mmCIF file of C-alpha atoms in Angstrom:
data_model
loop_
_atom_site.group_PDB
_atom_site.id
_atom_site.type_symbol
_atom_site.label_atom_id
_atom_site.label_comp_id
_atom_site.label_asym_id
_atom_site.label_seq_id
_atom_site.Cartn_x
_atom_site.Cartn_y
_atom_site.Cartn_z
ATOM 1 C CA MET F 942 0.000 0.000 0.000
ATOM 2 C CA GLY F 943 3.055 2.242 -0.136
ATOM 3 C CA GLY F 944 3.113 2.855 3.595
ATOM 4 C CA GLN F 945 5.526 2.374 6.421
ATOM 5 C CA ILE F 946 5.487 0.480 9.732
ATOM 6 C CA SER F 947 7.759 1.364 12.631
ATOM 7 C CA LEU F 948 8.294 -0.026 16.119
ATOM 8 C CA GLU F 949 9.643 1.543 19.293
ATOM 9 C CA SER F 950 10.136 -0.816 22.204
ATOM 10 C CA THR F 951 11.511 -0.426 25.700
ATOM 11 C CA LEU F 952 12.112 -3.561 27.718
ATOM 12 C CA GLY F 953 9.765 -3.696 30.678
ATOM 13 C CA LYS F 954 7.825 -0.600 29.533
ATOM 14 C CA GLY F 955 6.033 -1.638 26.339
ATOM 15 C CA SER F 956 5.995 -1.119 22.615
ATOM 16 C CA THR F 957 4.564 1.442 20.234
ATOM 17 C CA PHE F 958 3.697 0.436 16.700
ATOM 18 C CA ARG F 959 3.085 3.138 14.103
ATOM 19 C CA VAL F 960 1.480 2.531 10.722
ATOM 20 C CA ASP F 961 1.566 5.343 8.154
ATOM 21 C CA LEU F 962 -0.442 4.849 4.971
ATOM 22 C CA PRO F 963 -0.708 7.351 2.121
ATOM 23 C CA LEU F 964 -4.489 7.264 1.783
ATOM 24 C CA PRO F 965 -6.191 9.264 -0.954
ATOM 25 C CA ALA F 966 -8.182 12.358 -0.081
ATOM 26 C CA VAL F 967 -11.891 11.805 0.465
ATOM 27 C CA ASP F 968 -13.998 13.211 -2.355
ATOM 28 C CA GLY F 969 -17.390 14.700 -1.768
ATOM 29 C CA HIS F 970 -18.904 17.142 0.664
ATOM 30 C CA VAL F 971 -19.202 16.188 4.318
ATOM 31 C CA ASP F 972 -22.296 17.611 5.999
ATOM 32 C CA THR F 973 -20.862 20.403 8.163
ATOM 33 C CA THR F 974 -23.560 20.245 10.813
ATOM 34 C CA VAL F 975 -24.115 16.576 11.558
ATOM 35 C CA ALA F 976 -20.688 15.289 10.472
ATOM 36 C CA GLU F 977 -18.794 17.841 12.558
ATOM 37 C CA ALA F 978 -20.879 16.933 15.592
ATOM 38 C CA VAL F 979 -20.105 13.276 14.984
ATOM 39 C CA ALA F 980 -16.404 13.702 14.179
ATOM 40 C CA SER F 981 -15.279 16.304 16.671
ATOM 41 C CA GLY F 982 -16.354 18.927 19.112
ATOM 42 C CA GLY F 983 -19.900 17.624 19.303
ATOM 43 C CA PRO F 984 -21.537 15.378 21.812
ATOM 44 C CA SER F 985 -19.971 12.015 22.427
ATOM 45 C CA LEU F 986 -21.940 9.159 20.927
ATOM 46 C CA ARG F 987 -22.422 5.790 22.597
ATOM 47 C CA LEU F 988 -21.707 3.264 19.836
ATOM 48 C CA LEU F 989 -22.082 -0.499 19.617
ATOM 49 C CA LEU F 990 -19.408 -2.191 17.501
ATOM 50 C CA LEU F 991 -20.106 -5.753 16.307
ATOM 51 C CA GLU F 992 -16.818 -7.101 14.985
ATOM 52 C CA ASP F 993 -15.344 -10.567 15.457
ATOM 53 C CA ASP F 994 -11.791 -9.673 14.368
ATOM 54 C CA LEU F 995 -10.013 -8.198 17.413
ATOM 55 C CA THR F 996 -7.447 -6.315 15.332
ATOM 56 C CA VAL F 997 -10.098 -4.663 13.167
ATOM 57 C CA ALA F 998 -12.160 -3.898 16.267
ATOM 58 C CA ALA F 999 -9.149 -2.236 17.920
ATOM 59 C CA VAL F 1000 -8.529 -0.063 14.840
ATOM 60 C CA ILE F 1001 -12.157 1.018 14.512
ATOM 61 C CA THR F 1002 -12.418 1.623 18.254
ATOM 62 C CA GLY F 1003 -9.284 3.771 18.158
ATOM 63 C CA LEU F 1004 -10.590 5.833 15.234
ATOM 64 C CA LEU F 1005 -13.924 6.421 16.951
ATOM 65 C CA GLU F 1006 -12.437 7.142 20.380
ATOM 66 C CA ALA F 1007 -10.180 9.731 18.735
ATOM 67 C CA GLN F 1008 -13.412 11.456 17.690
ATOM 68 C CA GLY F 1009 -14.598 11.429 21.310
ATOM 69 C CA HIS F 1010 -17.066 8.558 21.162
ATOM 70 C CA GLN F 1011 -17.639 5.745 23.650
ATOM 71 C CA ILE F 1012 -17.443 2.280 22.118
ATOM 72 C CA ASP F 1013 -18.817 -1.014 23.379
ATOM 73 C CA HIS F 1014 -17.244 -3.802 21.337
ATOM 74 C CA VAL F 1015 -18.888 -7.213 21.107
ATOM 75 C CA PRO F 1016 -17.679 -10.105 18.928
ATOM 76 C CA ASN F 1017 -21.048 -11.558 17.899
ATOM 77 C CA GLY F 1018 -24.727 -10.830 17.410
ATOM 78 C CA LEU F 1019 -25.982 -12.590 20.530
ATOM 79 C CA ARG F 1020 -23.699 -10.557 22.789
ATOM 80 C CA ALA F 1021 -24.823 -7.431 20.960
ATOM 81 C CA LEU F 1022 -28.460 -8.201 21.752
ATOM 82 C CA GLN F 1023 -27.500 -8.698 25.407
ATOM 83 C CA ALA F 1024 -25.647 -5.366 25.424
ATOM 84 C CA MET F 1025 -28.709 -3.628 24.002
ATOM 85 C CA GLU F 1026 -30.819 -4.887 26.897
ATOM 86 C CA SER F 1027 -28.738 -2.943 29.414
ATOM 87 C CA GLN F 1028 -27.543 0.042 27.353
ATOM 88 C CA ASN F 1029 -29.037 2.480 24.863
ATOM 89 C CA TYR F 1030 -26.879 3.183 21.831
ATOM 90 C CA ASP F 1031 -26.833 6.123 19.459
ATOM 91 C CA ALA F 1032 -25.792 3.832 16.578
ATOM 92 C CA ALA F 1033 -24.319 0.430 15.753
ATOM 93 C CA LEU F 1034 -21.468 -0.477 13.410
ATOM 94 C CA VAL F 1035 -21.996 -4.038 12.214
ATOM 95 C CA ASP F 1036 -19.605 -6.406 10.446
ATOM 96 C CA LEU F 1037 -21.553 -8.452 7.929
ATOM 97 C CA ASP F 1038 -19.522 -11.639 8.466
ATOM 98 C CA LEU F 1039 -20.103 -12.394 12.131
ATOM 99 C CA PRO F 1040 -20.008 -15.923 13.554
ATOM 100 C CA GLY F 1041 -23.413 -17.456 14.243
ATOM 101 C CA VAL F 1042 -25.893 -14.714 13.456
ATOM 102 C CA ASP F 1043 -24.378 -12.693 10.602
ATOM 103 C CA GLY F 1044 -24.793 -8.938 10.240
ATOM 104 C CA PHE F 1045 -27.714 -9.241 7.807
ATOM 105 C CA LYS F 1046 -29.702 -11.489 10.154
ATOM 106 C CA TRP F 1047 -28.776 -9.355 13.157
ATOM 107 C CA ALA F 1048 -30.066 -6.183 11.489
ATOM 108 C CA ARG F 1049 -33.349 -7.887 10.555
ATOM 109 C CA LEU F 1050 -33.748 -9.184 14.100
ATOM 110 C CA VAL F 1051 -33.148 -5.739 15.634
ATOM 111 C CA ARG F 1052 -35.561 -4.091 13.188
ATOM 112 C CA SER F 1053 -38.248 -6.701 13.964
ATOM 113 C CA ARG F 1054 -37.955 -5.928 17.696
ATOM 114 C CA GLU F 1055 -38.142 -2.138 17.395
ATOM 115 C CA GLN F 1056 -41.304 -0.493 18.670
ATOM 116 C CA ASP F 1057 -43.035 2.463 16.993
ATOM 117 C CA GLY F 1058 -40.750 5.488 17.034
ATOM 118 C CA GLU F 1059 -37.621 3.427 17.738
ATOM 119 C CA HIS F 1060 -34.843 3.231 15.177
ATOM 120 C CA LEU F 1061 -31.257 2.249 15.923
ATOM 121 C CA PRO F 1062 -29.033 3.751 13.225
ATOM 122 C CA MET F 1063 -26.866 0.935 11.792
ATOM 123 C CA VAL F 1064 -23.839 1.077 9.516
ATOM 124 C CA ALA F 1065 -22.706 -2.131 7.808
ATOM 125 C CA ILE F 1066 -18.959 -2.740 7.615
ATOM 126 C CA THR F 1067 -17.458 -5.411 5.385
ATOM 127 C CA ALA F 1068 -14.244 -6.592 3.802
ATOM 128 C CA ARG F 1069 -16.223 -8.160 0.954
ATOM 129 C CA SER F 1070 -15.506 -6.646 -2.429
ATOM 130 C CA GLY F 1071 -17.972 -6.182 -5.234
ATOM 131 C CA GLY F 1072 -21.257 -7.996 -5.358
ATOM 132 C CA ASP F 1073 -24.565 -6.973 -3.905
ATOM 133 C CA GLU F 1074 -23.552 -6.560 -0.243
ATOM 134 C CA GLU F 1075 -24.682 -2.945 -0.015
ATOM 135 C CA THR F 1076 -28.106 -3.682 -1.479
ATOM 136 C CA ARG F 1077 -28.550 -6.694 0.801
ATOM 137 C CA ALA F 1078 -27.400 -4.702 3.850
ATOM 138 C CA ARG F 1079 -29.883 -1.918 3.160
ATOM 139 C CA GLU F 1080 -32.662 -4.457 2.558
ATOM 140 C CA ALA F 1081 -31.820 -5.975 5.951
ATOM 141 C CA GLY F 1082 -32.328 -2.569 7.588
ATOM 142 C CA MET F 1083 -28.874 -0.977 7.577
ATOM 143 C CA ASP F 1084 -28.759 2.815 7.213
ATOM 144 C CA GLY F 1085 -25.187 3.018 5.916
ATOM 145 C CA PHE F 1086 -22.473 0.918 4.321
ATOM 146 C CA LEU F 1087 -18.649 0.959 4.458
ATOM 147 C CA ARG F 1088 -15.960 -1.273 2.994
ATOM 148 C CA LYS F 1089 -12.748 -2.088 4.855
ATOM 149 C CA PRO F 1090 -10.147 -0.760 5.099
ATOM 150 C CA LEU F 1091 -11.604 2.487 6.305
ATOM 151 C CA HIS F 1092 -10.518 5.665 8.042
ATOM 152 C CA GLY F 1093 -11.916 8.121 10.563
ATOM 153 C CA GLN F 1094 -13.409 10.524 8.017
ATOM 154 C CA GLN F 1095 -15.377 7.686 6.411
ATOM 155 C CA LEU F 1096 -16.688 6.575 9.794
ATOM 156 C CA ALA F 1097 -17.691 10.131 10.728
ATOM 157 C CA LYS F 1098 -19.475 10.684 7.417
ATOM 158 C CA ALA F 1099 -21.323 7.337 7.573
ATOM 159 C CA LEU F 1100 -22.391 7.908 11.180
ATOM 160 C CA ALA F 1101 -23.542 11.449 10.381
ATOM 161 C CA ALA F 1102 -25.676 10.171 7.509
ATOM 162 C CA ALA F 1103 -27.094 7.295 9.579
ATOM 163 C CA ILE F 1104 -28.056 9.361 12.632
ATOM 164 C CA ARG F 1105 -29.327 12.370 10.688
ATOM 165 C CA PRO F 1106 -32.949 13.088 11.586
ATOM 166 C CA PRO F 1107 -35.251 12.026 8.725
ATOM 167 C CA GLN F 1108 -36.311 15.603 7.949
ATOM 168 C CA LEU F 1109 -32.637 16.497 7.199
ATOM 169 C CA ALA F 1110 -31.980 13.496 4.961
#
């Protein structure tokens, strides 16, 4: 990818890994009201992250925490349903390829349980390339869609679009 990885390590203290990637600039306009509130300076969001890969979860969590959000990471759909029983979330980021109940089934299940006036904003995240994943994710009830690898600006933009009140959409 044309990047660079470096390591600094001190015995008994720990290690710091740095990954620098020359990512292309993001095209398109980012909504300056909702996206800025999501990305920085706005209220902290409580987000549910469904991701079975611990490395990917750590990266996404780091990107979102850098924007000031609180993240609850769960590795599968059943744990996510349990988390939702004890915590209200502003949005969920959902990997499509979860063990057991995949992201498509999970989204349908959540949508079937929602009462009138309830709507959990959901953004699908996948490493799948091509195909009809986005269409299927939206049909399952997802409000947004991202492909891995991703960066903070993409997450902020997708969350802003997903949580935008319907009258602003």
